[in-house]
Coordinates of C-alpha atoms in Angstrom, one line a residue:
Chain A
M6 CA 3.6 -17.6 -10.6
T7 CA 5.0 -16.9 -7.2
T8 CA 8.6 -17.4 -6.3
A9 CA 9.6 -19.6 -3.3
A10 CA 10.5 -17.5 -0.3
P11 CA 14.2 -18.4 0.9
P12 CA 14.2 -20.5 3.7
V13 CA 13.6 -18.5 6.9
D14 CA 14.8 -19.4 10.5
F15 CA 11.7 -18.7 12.1
D16 CA 13.5 -19.0 15.5
Q17 CA 14.5 -15.3 15.0
F18 CA 10.8 -14.1 15.3
E19 CA 10.3 -15.8 18.6
E20 CA 10.8 -12.8 20.6
Q21 CA 11.0 -9.3 19.0
T22 CA 12.6 -7.3 21.6
W23 CA 14.5 -4.0 21.1
K24 CA 17.8 -6.2 21.5
T25 CA 16.8 -8.4 18.5
R26 CA 15.7 -5.5 16.3
L27 CA 18.9 -3.5 17.1
A28 CA 21.2 -6.8 16.3
Y29 CA 19.0 -6.9 13.0
V30 CA 19.6 -3.2 12.1
T31 CA 23.3 -3.6 13.1
R32 CA 23.7 -6.5 10.7
L33 CA 22.0 -4.7 7.8
L34 CA 24.3 -1.6 8.5
L35 CA 27.4 -3.5 8.6
R36 CA 26.6 -5.0 5.1
D37 CA 26.5 -1.6 3.7
R38 CA 30.0 0.1 3.6
G39 CA 28.7 3.4 2.5
G40 CA 26.1 3.2 5.4
T41 CA 28.6 2.2 8.0
L42 CA 30.9 5.2 7.0
G43 CA 28.0 7.6 6.8
F44 CA 26.7 6.4 10.2
I45 CA 30.1 6.6 12.0
L46 CA 30.4 10.2 10.8
F47 CA 26.9 11.1 11.8
I48 CA 27.5 9.9 15.3
L49 CA 30.8 11.9 15.6
I50 CA 29.3 14.8 14.1
V51 CA 26.5 14.9 16.5
L52 CA 28.9 14.0 19.5
T53 CA 30.9 16.9 18.6
A54 CA 27.8 19.1 18.4
L55 CA 26.8 17.8 21.8
L56 CA 30.3 17.9 23.6
A57 CA 31.5 21.4 21.9
P58 CA 32.4 22.9 25.3
V59 CA 34.4 19.6 26.3
V60 CA 36.1 18.9 23.2
S61 CA 36.9 22.2 21.8
P62 CA 40.5 23.3 22.8
Q63 CA 39.9 26.8 23.3
D64 CA 37.0 29.4 23.4
P65 CA 35.6 29.9 19.8
L66 CA 35.2 33.7 20.6
E67 CA 38.4 34.5 22.3
Q68 CA 40.3 36.9 20.1
N69 CA 44.2 37.1 20.0
L70 CA 45.3 39.5 17.4
R71 CA 49.1 38.8 17.8
A72 CA 48.2 35.0 16.5
A73 CA 45.7 36.3 13.9
K74 CA 46.1 34.4 10.4
Q75 CA 48.2 31.7 11.9
P76 CA 48.5 28.7 9.5
P77 CA 47.7 25.0 10.5
A78 CA 50.2 23.5 12.6
W79 CA 51.9 21.6 10.2
E80 CA 52.9 24.3 8.0
E81 CA 55.7 27.1 8.5
G82 CA 54.7 29.5 11.2
G83 CA 51.8 27.2 12.9
S84 CA 51.7 26.2 16.3
W85 CA 49.9 23.0 17.7
E86 CA 48.1 25.4 20.3
Q87 CA 45.7 26.2 17.1
P88 CA 46.1 22.9 15.2
L89 CA 43.8 24.3 12.3
G90 CA 45.3 27.7 12.4
T91 CA 43.4 31.1 13.4
D92 CA 41.3 33.5 11.6
T93 CA 41.8 37.3 10.8
L94 CA 41.1 38.0 14.6
G95 CA 43.3 35.1 15.9
R96 CA 40.4 33.0 17.2
D97 CA 41.0 29.2 16.9
M98 CA 39.7 27.7 13.8
L99 CA 39.4 24.3 15.3
S100 CA 37.2 25.4 18.1
R101 CA 35.0 27.4 15.6
I102 CA 34.4 24.6 13.4
I103 CA 33.4 22.2 16.4
Y104 CA 30.8 25.2 17.8
G105 CA 29.8 25.5 14.1
T106 CA 28.6 22.1 14.1
R107 CA 26.0 23.2 16.7
V108 CA 24.4 25.8 14.5
S109 CA 24.5 23.6 11.5
L110 CA 22.8 20.5 13.3
T111 CA 20.4 22.6 15.2
V112 CA 19.0 24.1 11.9
G113 CA 19.1 21.1 10.2
F114 CA 17.4 18.9 12.9
F115 CA 14.6 21.4 14.0
G116 CA 14.0 22.7 10.6
V117 CA 13.6 19.1 9.2
L118 CA 11.1 18.4 12.3
I119 CA 9.0 21.4 11.5
A120 CA 9.2 21.0 8.1
G121 CA 8.6 17.2 8.3
T122 CA 5.6 17.5 10.7
L123 CA 3.7 20.3 8.8
G124 CA 4.3 18.5 5.4
M125 CA 3.2 15.1 6.8
V126 CA 0.0 16.3 8.3
A127 CA -0.8 18.4 5.1
G128 CA 0.0 15.6 2.7
L129 CA -1.8 12.9 4.9
T130 CA -5.0 15.0 4.9
A131 CA -4.8 15.9 1.4
G132 CA -3.9 12.3 0.1
Y133 CA -6.4 10.6 2.4
L134 CA -9.5 12.8 2.2
G135 CA -8.8 13.7 -1.6
G136 CA -11.5 15.7 -3.4
R137 CA -11.7 19.3 -2.4
V138 CA -9.4 19.3 0.6
D139 CA -6.7 17.8 -1.5
S140 CA -7.1 20.6 -4.2
V141 CA -6.9 23.2 -1.6
I142 CA -4.1 22.0 0.2
M143 CA -2.1 21.2 -2.9
G144 CA -2.8 24.6 -4.1
V145 CA -1.4 26.3 -1.1
V146 CA 1.7 24.1 -1.4
N147 CA 2.2 25.0 -5.0
V148 CA 2.2 28.4 -4.2
F149 CA 4.5 28.0 -1.6
L150 CA 6.9 26.3 -4.1
A151 CA 6.4 29.1 -6.5
I152 CA 7.6 31.8 -4.0
P153 CA 11.4 32.5 -4.7
Y154 CA 13.0 31.2 -1.8
L155 CA 15.6 33.5 -1.4
V156 CA 13.6 36.7 -1.7
F157 CA 11.3 35.3 1.0
V158 CA 14.4 34.7 3.5
V159 CA 15.5 38.1 2.9
V160 CA 12.3 39.8 3.5
V161 CA 11.6 37.5 6.7
A162 CA 15.4 38.2 7.9
A163 CA 14.9 41.8 7.4
I164 CA 11.5 42.0 9.4
L165 CA 12.1 39.4 12.2
G166 CA 15.9 40.1 12.5
R167 CA 18.6 37.7 12.3
N168 CA 18.6 34.8 14.8
L169 CA 18.6 31.1 14.6
I170 CA 15.1 30.8 15.6
N171 CA 13.8 32.6 12.5
V172 CA 16.3 30.5 10.2
I173 CA 14.8 27.3 11.5
L174 CA 11.3 28.5 11.4
I175 CA 11.8 29.9 7.6
F176 CA 13.3 26.7 6.5
G177 CA 10.6 24.7 8.2
I178 CA 7.9 26.4 6.4
T179 CA 9.6 26.7 3.1
D180 CA 10.6 23.0 3.1
S181 CA 7.5 21.5 4.3
P182 CA 5.8 21.5 0.6
I183 CA 8.2 19.0 -0.4
F184 CA 7.2 16.7 2.6
A185 CA 3.7 17.5 1.6
R186 CA 4.4 16.1 -1.8
V187 CA 6.0 13.2 -1.0
T188 CA 3.6 12.3 1.8
R189 CA 0.6 12.6 -0.3
G190 CA 2.1 10.7 -3.1
E191 CA 2.9 7.9 -0.8
V192 CA -0.8 8.1 0.8
L193 CA -2.2 8.0 -2.7
R194 CA 0.0 4.7 -3.6
I195 CA -0.7 2.9 -0.1
R196 CA -4.5 3.8 -0.2
E197 CA -4.8 1.9 -3.5
S198 CA -2.6 -1.2 -2.2
G199 CA -3.8 -4.6 -1.8
Y200 CA -3.4 -4.5 2.0
V201 CA -5.3 -1.4 2.6
E202 CA -8.3 -3.0 0.4
S203 CA -7.9 -6.2 2.4
A204 CA -7.9 -4.5 5.7
T205 CA -11.0 -2.5 4.6
S206 CA -12.8 -5.6 3.5
A207 CA -11.9 -7.0 6.8
G208 CA -13.8 -4.1 8.5
A209 CA -11.1 -1.9 9.4
G210 CA -12.1 1.7 10.3
T211 CA -10.3 5.0 9.2
A212 CA -8.4 5.1 12.3
R213 CA -7.0 1.7 11.7
I214 CA -6.3 2.1 8.3
L215 CA -4.5 5.3 8.8
F216 CA -2.5 4.3 11.9
D217 CA -1.8 0.5 11.3
H218 CA -1.4 0.6 7.5
I219 CA -0.9 4.1 6.1
L220 CA 1.5 5.7 8.4
P221 CA 3.8 2.8 9.3
N222 CA 4.3 2.4 5.7
L223 CA 4.8 6.1 5.1
I224 CA 7.6 6.3 7.9
G225 CA 10.5 4.8 5.7
P226 CA 10.2 7.1 2.7
L227 CA 9.9 10.1 5.3
I228 CA 12.8 9.4 7.1
T229 CA 14.9 8.9 4.1
L230 CA 13.7 12.1 2.7
A231 CA 14.4 13.9 6.1
T232 CA 18.0 12.7 6.1
F233 CA 18.7 14.1 2.5
E234 CA 16.7 17.5 3.4
M235 CA 18.8 17.8 6.5
S236 CA 21.8 17.6 4.5
A237 CA 20.4 20.2 2.2
M238 CA 19.3 22.6 5.0
I239 CA 22.9 22.4 6.2
F240 CA 24.0 23.7 3.0
Y241 CA 21.2 26.2 2.7
E242 CA 21.9 27.4 6.3
A243 CA 25.6 27.8 5.2
G244 CA 24.6 29.9 2.2
L245 CA 22.6 32.1 4.1
S246 CA 25.4 32.6 6.6
F247 CA 27.8 33.5 3.7
L248 CA 25.2 36.0 2.5
G249 CA 25.2 37.3 6.0
L250 CA 21.4 36.6 6.4
S251 CA 21.6 33.8 9.0
V252 CA 22.9 33.7 12.7
P253 CA 24.8 37.1 13.5
P254 CA 28.7 37.0 13.2
S255 CA 29.1 36.7 16.9
I256 CA 28.1 33.2 16.7
P257 CA 30.4 30.8 15.0
S258 CA 29.0 29.2 12.0
W259 CA 30.5 27.6 9.2
G260 CA 28.7 29.7 6.4
N261 CA 29.8 32.9 8.5
M262 CA 33.5 31.5 8.6
L263 CA 33.3 30.8 4.8
Q264 CA 32.2 34.2 4.3
V265 CA 35.2 35.7 6.1
G266 CA 37.8 33.5 4.5
R267 CA 36.4 34.1 1.2
Q268 CA 38.1 37.5 1.3
Y269 CA 41.5 36.1 2.3
L270 CA 41.3 32.8 -0.1
T271 CA 44.4 33.6 -2.0
I272 CA 46.6 34.6 1.1
Y273 CA 45.3 32.6 3.9
P274 CA 43.3 29.7 2.4
W275 CA 42.8 27.8 5.3
I276 CA 40.3 30.1 6.8
A277 CA 37.8 29.2 4.1
T278 CA 39.0 25.7 3.5
W279 CA 38.2 24.1 7.1
P280 CA 34.6 25.3 6.9
G281 CA 34.2 24.1 3.5
V282 CA 35.7 20.7 4.5
A283 CA 33.2 20.5 7.2
I284 CA 30.2 21.2 5.3
A285 CA 31.3 18.6 2.7
I286 CA 32.0 15.8 5.3
T287 CA 28.6 16.6 7.2
A288 CA 26.5 16.6 3.7
L289 CA 28.5 13.5 2.8
S290 CA 27.7 11.5 6.0
F291 CA 23.9 12.3 5.8
N292 CA 23.6 11.4 2.1
L293 CA 25.2 8.2 2.8
L294 CA 23.3 7.5 5.6
G295 CA 20.0 8.5 3.8
D296 CA 21.0 6.1 1.0
W297 CA 21.4 3.2 3.4
L298 CA 18.1 4.1 5.2
R299 CA 16.4 4.0 1.8
D300 CA 17.5 0.5 1.3
V301 CA 16.6 -0.6 4.8
L302 CA 13.3 0.9 5.2
D303 CA 11.8 -0.4 2.0
P304 CA 11.0 -4.1 2.8
R305 CA 11.1 -5.0 -0.9
L306 CA 14.6 -3.8 -1.4
R307 CA 15.7 -5.4 2.1
R308 CA 14.4 -8.6 1.1
S309 CA 16.2 -8.7 -2.2
R310 CA 19.5 -7.9 -0.5
N311 CA 19.1 -10.6 2.3
Chain B
M19 CA -33.6 -24.2 1.4
K20 CA -33.7 -20.6 2.4
P21 CA -31.1 -18.1 0.9
I22 CA -28.9 -16.3 3.3
L23 CA -28.3 -13.4 0.8
Q24 CA -30.6 -12.6 -1.8
V25 CA -29.2 -10.0 -4.6
R26 CA -32.1 -8.3 -6.8
D27 CA -31.6 -6.1 -9.6
L28 CA -28.3 -4.8 -8.7
I29 CA -27.2 -1.8 -10.7
T30 CA -23.6 -0.3 -10.3
R31 CA -22.1 2.4 -12.5
F32 CA -18.9 4.2 -12.6
Y33 CA -19.0 7.8 -13.9
S34 CA -15.3 7.9 -15.5
V35 CA -14.1 11.2 -17.1
D36 CA -14.7 9.2 -20.7
G37 CA -18.4 8.5 -19.9
V38 CA -20.4 6.2 -17.7
V39 CA -19.3 2.6 -17.6
H40 CA -22.6 0.5 -16.9
A41 CA -20.4 -2.1 -14.9
I42 CA -23.7 -4.0 -13.4
N43 CA -26.7 -4.1 -15.1
G44 CA -29.4 -5.7 -13.1
V45 CA -27.7 -8.6 -11.3
T46 CA -30.2 -11.0 -9.5
F47 CA -29.3 -14.1 -7.4
D48 CA -29.5 -16.0 -4.3
L49 CA -26.7 -17.4 -2.2
Y50 CA -27.7 -20.5 0.2
A51 CA -26.2 -21.3 3.4
S52 CA -23.3 -23.6 3.4
E53 CA -23.1 -23.8 -0.5
T54 CA -20.5 -22.8 -2.8
L55 CA -21.7 -20.6 -5.7
A56 CA -19.1 -20.2 -8.5
V57 CA -19.4 -16.8 -10.2
V58 CA -17.8 -17.3 -14.0
G59 CA -17.2 -14.8 -16.7
E60 CA -14.5 -13.1 -18.6
S61 CA -12.6 -10.1 -17.6
G62 CA -14.9 -7.0 -17.3
S63 CA -18.2 -9.2 -16.8
G64 CA -19.0 -7.6 -13.5
K65 CA -17.8 -10.6 -11.3
S66 CA -15.8 -8.7 -8.9
V67 CA -17.8 -5.6 -9.3
T68 CA -20.9 -7.4 -8.2
M69 CA -19.7 -8.9 -4.9
M70 CA -17.7 -5.5 -4.1
S71 CA -20.8 -3.3 -4.7
L72 CA -22.8 -5.5 -1.9
V73 CA -20.3 -4.4 0.8
G74 CA -19.4 -1.0 -0.5
L75 CA -16.0 -1.9 -1.5
I76 CA -16.0 -0.3 -4.7
P77 CA -14.1 2.9 -4.9
M78 CA -17.0 5.7 -4.5
P79 CA -16.6 8.1 -6.6
P80 CA -16.4 7.2 -9.4
G81 CA -18.3 4.1 -8.6
K82 CA -22.0 4.2 -7.4
V83 CA -24.5 1.4 -6.7
E84 CA -27.8 2.7 -8.4
G85 CA -30.4 0.2 -7.8
G86 CA -31.3 -3.0 -6.2
Q87 CA -31.4 -4.7 -2.9
A88 CA -29.2 -7.2 -1.2
L89 CA -30.9 -8.7 1.7
L90 CA -28.5 -10.6 4.3
E91 CA -30.5 -12.8 6.5
K92 CA -30.0 -11.6 10.1
G93 CA -31.9 -13.4 12.8
D94 CA -35.4 -13.7 11.7
G95 CA -35.4 -10.8 9.5
H96 CA -33.2 -9.2 6.7
L97 CA -30.7 -6.6 6.4
D98 CA -30.5 -4.6 3.3
L99 CA -26.8 -4.1 2.7
L100 CA -27.3 -1.4 0.1
S101 CA -29.1 0.7 2.5
L102 CA -26.7 0.6 5.5
S103 CA -24.4 3.2 6.4
D104 CA -20.6 3.2 6.1
D105 CA -20.3 2.2 9.7
Q106 CA -22.9 -0.5 9.7
L107 CA -21.3 -1.9 6.6
R108 CA -18.0 -1.8 8.2
H109 CA -19.3 -4.4 10.8
V110 CA -20.4 -6.7 7.9
R111 CA -17.4 -6.7 6.1
G112 CA -14.9 -9.1 8.0
G113 CA -17.8 -9.9 10.6
Q114 CA -20.2 -11.5 8.3
I115 CA -18.9 -11.5 4.9
G116 CA -15.0 -12.4 4.7
F117 CA -13.1 -11.5 1.5
I118 CA -10.2 -13.6 0.0
F119 CA -8.3 -11.6 -2.8
Q120 CA -6.4 -12.6 -5.7
D121 CA -3.0 -11.3 -5.0
P122 CA -1.7 -12.6 -1.6
I123 CA 1.5 -10.8 -2.2
S124 CA 0.2 -7.3 -2.1
S125 CA -2.7 -8.0 0.3
L126 CA -0.6 -8.2 3.5
N127 CA 0.7 -5.1 4.9
P128 CA 4.6 -5.4 4.7
T129 CA 5.2 -3.6 8.0
M130 CA 2.8 -5.8 10.4
T131 CA 3.3 -9.2 11.6
I132 CA 1.1 -12.0 10.2
G133 CA -0.4 -12.4 13.5
Q134 CA -1.4 -8.9 14.2
Q135 CA -3.1 -8.9 10.8
I136 CA -5.1 -12.0 11.7
A137 CA -5.7 -10.5 15.3
E138 CA -7.0 -7.2 13.9
S139 CA -10.4 -8.1 12.8
M140 CA -10.8 -10.6 16.0
T141 CA -10.3 -7.2 18.2
E142 CA -12.3 -5.2 15.8
H143 CA -15.6 -7.7 15.4
L144 CA -15.6 -10.1 18.4
G145 CA -14.5 -7.8 20.8
L146 CA -11.7 -10.0 21.9
S147 CA -8.7 -8.7 24.1
Q148 CA -5.4 -8.7 22.7
A149 CA -4.5 -12.0 24.6
E150 CA -7.4 -13.6 23.6
A151 CA -7.0 -12.6 19.9
R152 CA -3.4 -14.0 20.0
S153 CA -4.3 -17.3 21.0
S154 CA -7.3 -17.6 18.5
T155 CA -4.9 -16.5 16.0
I156 CA -2.5 -19.2 16.6
K157 CA -5.2 -21.7 16.7
L158 CA -6.4 -20.4 13.6
L159 CA -3.1 -20.2 11.6
R160 CA -2.6 -23.9 12.7
N161 CA -5.9 -24.8 11.3
V162 CA -5.1 -23.2 8.1
G163 CA -2.1 -25.5 7.8
I164 CA 0.7 -23.2 8.8
P165 CA 3.0 -25.2 11.0
D166 CA 4.9 -23.7 14.2
A167 CA 2.2 -21.2 14.3
E168 CA 3.5 -19.6 17.8
K169 CA 6.6 -18.7 15.9
R170 CA 5.2 -17.5 12.9
Y171 CA 2.9 -15.3 14.6
N172 CA 5.6 -12.7 14.6
A173 CA 6.8 -13.3 11.1
Y174 CA 6.3 -10.6 8.4
P175 CA 4.7 -11.4 5.2
H176 CA 7.8 -11.4 3.3
H177 CA 9.5 -14.4 5.0
F178 CA 6.4 -16.4 3.6
S179 CA 5.7 -17.8 0.2
G180 CA 2.9 -17.0 -2.1
G181 CA 0.8 -20.1 -0.9
M182 CA 1.5 -19.5 2.7
R183 CA 0.4 -15.7 2.2
Q184 CA -2.8 -16.9 0.7
R185 CA -3.3 -19.3 3.8
V186 CA -2.6 -16.2 5.8
M187 CA -5.2 -14.1 3.8
I188 CA -7.6 -17.1 4.1
A189 CA -7.1 -17.0 8.0
I190 CA -8.2 -13.3 7.8
A191 CA -11.4 -13.9 5.9
V192 CA -12.7 -16.5 8.3
A193 CA -11.1 -14.9 11.4
C194 CA -14.6 -14.1 12.7
E195 CA -16.6 -17.1 11.3
P196 CA -18.5 -15.2 8.8
K197 CA -21.5 -16.8 7.4
I198 CA -20.3 -15.6 3.7
V199 CA -17.0 -15.8 2.4
I200 CA -16.3 -14.2 -1.0
A201 CA -13.3 -15.6 -2.8
D202 CA -12.2 -13.5 -5.7
E203 CA -10.1 -15.7 -8.0
P204 CA -8.0 -16.4 -4.9
T205 CA -5.9 -19.5 -6.9
T206 CA -5.1 -17.2 -9.8
A207 CA -1.7 -15.8 -8.7
L208 CA -0.6 -19.3 -7.4
D209 CA 1.1 -22.2 -9.1
V210 CA -0.9 -25.2 -9.9
T211 CA 0.1 -27.5 -7.0
V212 CA -0.8 -24.6 -4.5
Q213 CA -4.0 -24.0 -6.2
A214 CA -5.0 -27.4 -5.5
Q215 CA -4.1 -27.1 -1.7
I216 CA -5.9 -23.8 -1.5
V217 CA -8.8 -25.1 -2.9
D218 CA -9.1 -28.1 -0.4
L219 CA -8.2 -25.8 2.5
V220 CA -11.4 -23.4 1.7
K221 CA -13.4 -26.5 1.2
R222 CA -12.4 -28.0 4.7
L223 CA -12.8 -24.7 6.4
Q224 CA -16.4 -24.2 4.9
D225 CA -17.3 -27.9 6.0
Q226 CA -15.9 -26.8 9.6
M227 CA -17.6 -23.4 9.8
G228 CA -20.7 -23.9 7.7
M229 CA -20.3 -20.8 5.6
A230 CA -21.5 -20.1 2.0
V231 CA -18.6 -19.5 -0.4
A232 CA -19.0 -17.2 -3.4
W233 CA -16.3 -18.2 -5.6
I234 CA -15.3 -15.8 -8.3
T235 CA -13.0 -17.6 -11.1
H236 CA -12.7 -17.9 -14.8
D237 CA -11.3 -21.3 -14.4
L238 CA -14.2 -23.6 -15.3
G239 CA -12.1 -26.5 -14.4
V240 CA -11.9 -25.3 -10.9
V241 CA -15.5 -24.6 -10.9
A242 CA -16.6 -28.2 -11.8
G243 CA -14.6 -29.5 -8.6
I244 CA -15.8 -27.3 -6.0
A245 CA -19.1 -25.6 -6.9
D246 CA -22.7 -26.4 -5.9
R247 CA -24.2 -23.9 -8.3
V248 CA -23.0 -21.6 -11.0
L249 CA -23.6 -18.2 -12.0
V250 CA -22.4 -17.3 -15.6
M251 CA -21.9 -13.4 -16.0
Y252 CA -21.7 -11.5 -19.0
G253 CA -21.4 -7.9 -19.8
G254 CA -22.8 -7.0 -16.2
T255 CA -25.6 -9.2 -16.2
V256 CA -26.3 -13.0 -15.1
V257 CA -26.8 -14.8 -18.2
E258 CA -27.3 -18.3 -16.8
S259 CA -27.6 -19.8 -13.4
A260 CA -27.7 -23.5 -12.7
R261 CA -26.7 -26.3 -10.2
V262 CA -23.1 -27.2 -11.5
D263 CA -24.1 -30.6 -13.3
D264 CA -26.9 -29.0 -15.2
L265 CA -24.6 -26.5 -16.2
Y266 CA -22.1 -28.8 -17.8
E267 CA -24.7 -31.4 -19.2
D268 CA -27.2 -29.0 -20.3
P269 CA -26.3 -25.7 -20.9
H270 CA -29.2 -23.2 -22.3
H271 CA -27.4 -19.8 -23.1
P272 CA -25.2 -19.7 -26.2
Y273 CA -22.6 -18.1 -24.1
T274 CA -22.3 -20.8 -21.7
I275 CA -22.3 -23.5 -24.7
G276 CA -19.6 -21.5 -26.1
L277 CA -17.6 -21.5 -22.9
L278 CA -17.9 -25.3 -22.5
K279 CA -16.8 -25.9 -26.0
A280 CA -13.4 -23.8 -25.2
I281 CA -12.4 -26.3 -22.3
P282 CA -10.1 -28.9 -23.4
R283 CA -11.2 -32.4 -22.2
L284 CA -9.4 -35.3 -21.6
D285 CA -12.2 -37.8 -21.8
E286 CA -13.6 -36.6 -25.1
S287 CA -10.7 -35.9 -27.2
G288 CA -9.9 -39.7 -28.0
N289 CA -12.5 -40.3 -30.7
D290 CA -11.6 -37.6 -32.9
E291 CA -7.8 -36.5 -33.1
T292 CA -8.5 -33.5 -35.4
E293 CA -11.1 -31.9 -33.1
K294 CA -10.0 -28.5 -32.2
L295 CA -11.0 -26.1 -29.3
T296 CA -13.2 -23.6 -30.5
S297 CA -13.3 -19.9 -29.3
I298 CA -16.1 -17.4 -29.0
E299 CA -15.5 -15.0 -31.7
G300 CA -15.8 -11.3 -31.2
T301 CA -15.2 -9.2 -28.1
P302 CA -16.8 -8.4 -24.9
P303 CA -19.6 -5.6 -25.1
D304 CA -18.9 -1.9 -24.8
L305 CA -20.0 -1.1 -21.5
Y306 CA -19.9 2.7 -22.1
Q307 CA -23.4 2.1 -23.7
E308 CA -26.6 1.5 -21.9
L309 CA -27.7 -2.2 -22.3
T310 CA -30.9 -2.0 -24.5
L311 CA -30.0 -5.3 -26.3
C312 CA -28.7 -8.7 -25.6
P313 CA -24.8 -8.1 -24.7
F314 CA -24.2 -11.4 -26.2
A315 CA -26.1 -10.9 -29.4
P316 CA -23.0 -9.5 -31.6
R317 CA -21.1 -12.9 -30.7
C318 CA -24.1 -15.3 -30.7
D319 CA -24.5 -18.1 -33.3
Y320 CA -28.3 -18.2 -32.6
V321 CA -29.0 -14.2 -32.9
F322 CA -32.2 -13.1 -34.3
D323 CA -34.0 -9.9 -34.8
R324 CA -35.6 -9.8 -31.3
C325 CA -32.2 -9.9 -29.7
W326 CA -31.1 -6.7 -31.2
Q327 CA -34.3 -5.0 -29.8
Q328 CA -34.6 -6.0 -26.1
L329 CA -32.7 -7.1 -23.2
P330 CA -33.5 -10.8 -22.5
P331 CA -34.8 -11.3 -18.9
L332 CA -33.5 -14.1 -16.6
I333 CA -36.2 -16.8 -17.0
Q334 CA -36.5 -20.3 -15.5
V335 CA -35.8 -23.0 -17.9
D336 CA -35.8 -25.9 -15.5
D337 CA -35.7 -26.6 -11.8
Q338 CA -33.3 -24.5 -10.4
H339 CA -31.8 -23.5 -13.9
S340 CA -32.4 -20.2 -15.5
A341 CA -31.2 -18.3 -18.8
A342 CA -31.4 -15.0 -20.2
C343 CA -32.0 -16.1 -23.9
F344 CA -34.7 -15.4 -26.4
Y345 CA -33.7 -18.5 -28.3
D346 CA -34.5 -22.2 -27.2
V347 CA -31.3 -23.9 -28.1
K348 CA -32.9 -27.3 -27.0
R349 CA -35.9 -27.0 -29.7
G350 CA -34.0 -25.2 -32.1
E351 CA -36.3 -22.3 -32.3
P352 CA -37.3 -18.7 -30.6
R353 CA -38.9 -18.9 -27.4
D354 CA -42.7 -17.7 -27.4
D355 CA -43.0 -17.8 -23.8
I356 CA -41.1 -14.5 -22.9
E357 CA -43.3 -11.2 -22.7

């Protein structure tokens, strides 16, 4: 038995411009409080990264040993010139946190871009062609997943040197198997779906099946995965920095700051606290956003929420 | 009358991990222009697989069409569907043979608008421009009974009810005015009032466009209302084929007789209130075995020694009426005219 669809105002379909779409998505966003919070934080974080030179009060690299290890402004001995205090070399914590956003977001964004592109192409090929191609591609993927990731990173960092591009490449490559797996799974599911069968029965060719039917239905789950992976990569990058395997200490990154702060955790706790807070807020915003996207991009969930 | 589709000795098998499934074992039938042919049989009898095999819609592998011919009338000559390349078959599908599936809920792509999905096959097969396809689609949407068609062109499937979606599916099937439409249990997933509307809609479109409809169903009630001829399938074979009235009044195969006894009838129950519906005992045949005997023999009331030795061929028993049985139920004795 079928359930009757709720009454629909068909006027809303009259014209589908980017304006009506945007209004629709905004409505969906405002209905989800977590999503709204995640989205606002996300926008703030991105703006911070883009406008770092404008919004940061000081040069993040400028050392001032006389003002070293100064606590946050509201504590005794603090000064509003360095609202979040200074580190062991007297550099302004706030400015360093702001600049650190750039490293984290760059790694997260480009890492996911590379991983997503590689993984999607591999997963799509494996899932759609099937058979031997599938076995070979998924074999490679499984080998990749079997390599201990940290060892791989240490080796590559040792050979290629420590810089941002290498970190991005390593993340992009090591994370692509996850995208490949998810893509392949989705392609297998979509390929067996009623609408692909009916499109095939209406004479649609391979290109049409791929681009009109499989890809659009794939994008939703992949965007959701990308959001979560981005937050994971920001974590990993901080971890690598903490181990001294990511960007050199001359570049302010949250992991580097955390690593310095660790040594002074009991005496000057703010040095480690602020980068920790920044990492936590960023990860939280991406995860909230990802949860919301998962709900919105799945048409079935969207309908049940309407 | 000349058939537009002649299927001869179709054999389809599935090579699964558990063994070979003998899904279709020599199916032969004709489909005439603008007629409605009902294909009935229980689950697994090969109704759908037969139709899917014709246009290459069964998954290959594991499926494989291993024999037979399917001659589609084309101009003065014939086109053997089973010998076409994938690309040629693609143009037959949608262009000359349209499909309506059972489940309208999952048969529409949730990310494309209703209109795009209908227009797609028009641009594909008729070579229409986007704008032409759009206006034809809107006309077609109106024709299949969707009000406010211009606005609904941009609606997505989840805005539509099951019955409306099935109308859209029907629009997709007839978008290129195919000669043949294969309707694979199109009313099973719908509620009864909507079923009747869908049946009427297909009939009306059939009259308008003059297409032949092969209506796959297990609902003999629907069959009586719509079909010109009926094909009864069992175990991947055709066991009886007849005009619809002949089949109901004068069934020749014991399986058909059993099926008809299992339908509740309002007009005959009045005489005897204790009359019970009968069912056919036993289970459908195991298709992992190659058919070397009558597939219905284990469940048949009229079974005798020959049925266990040989697969009965489909023989003519009357004008446009054939059955595959060694026993003549009318005379109450085995037939002696089958080789």
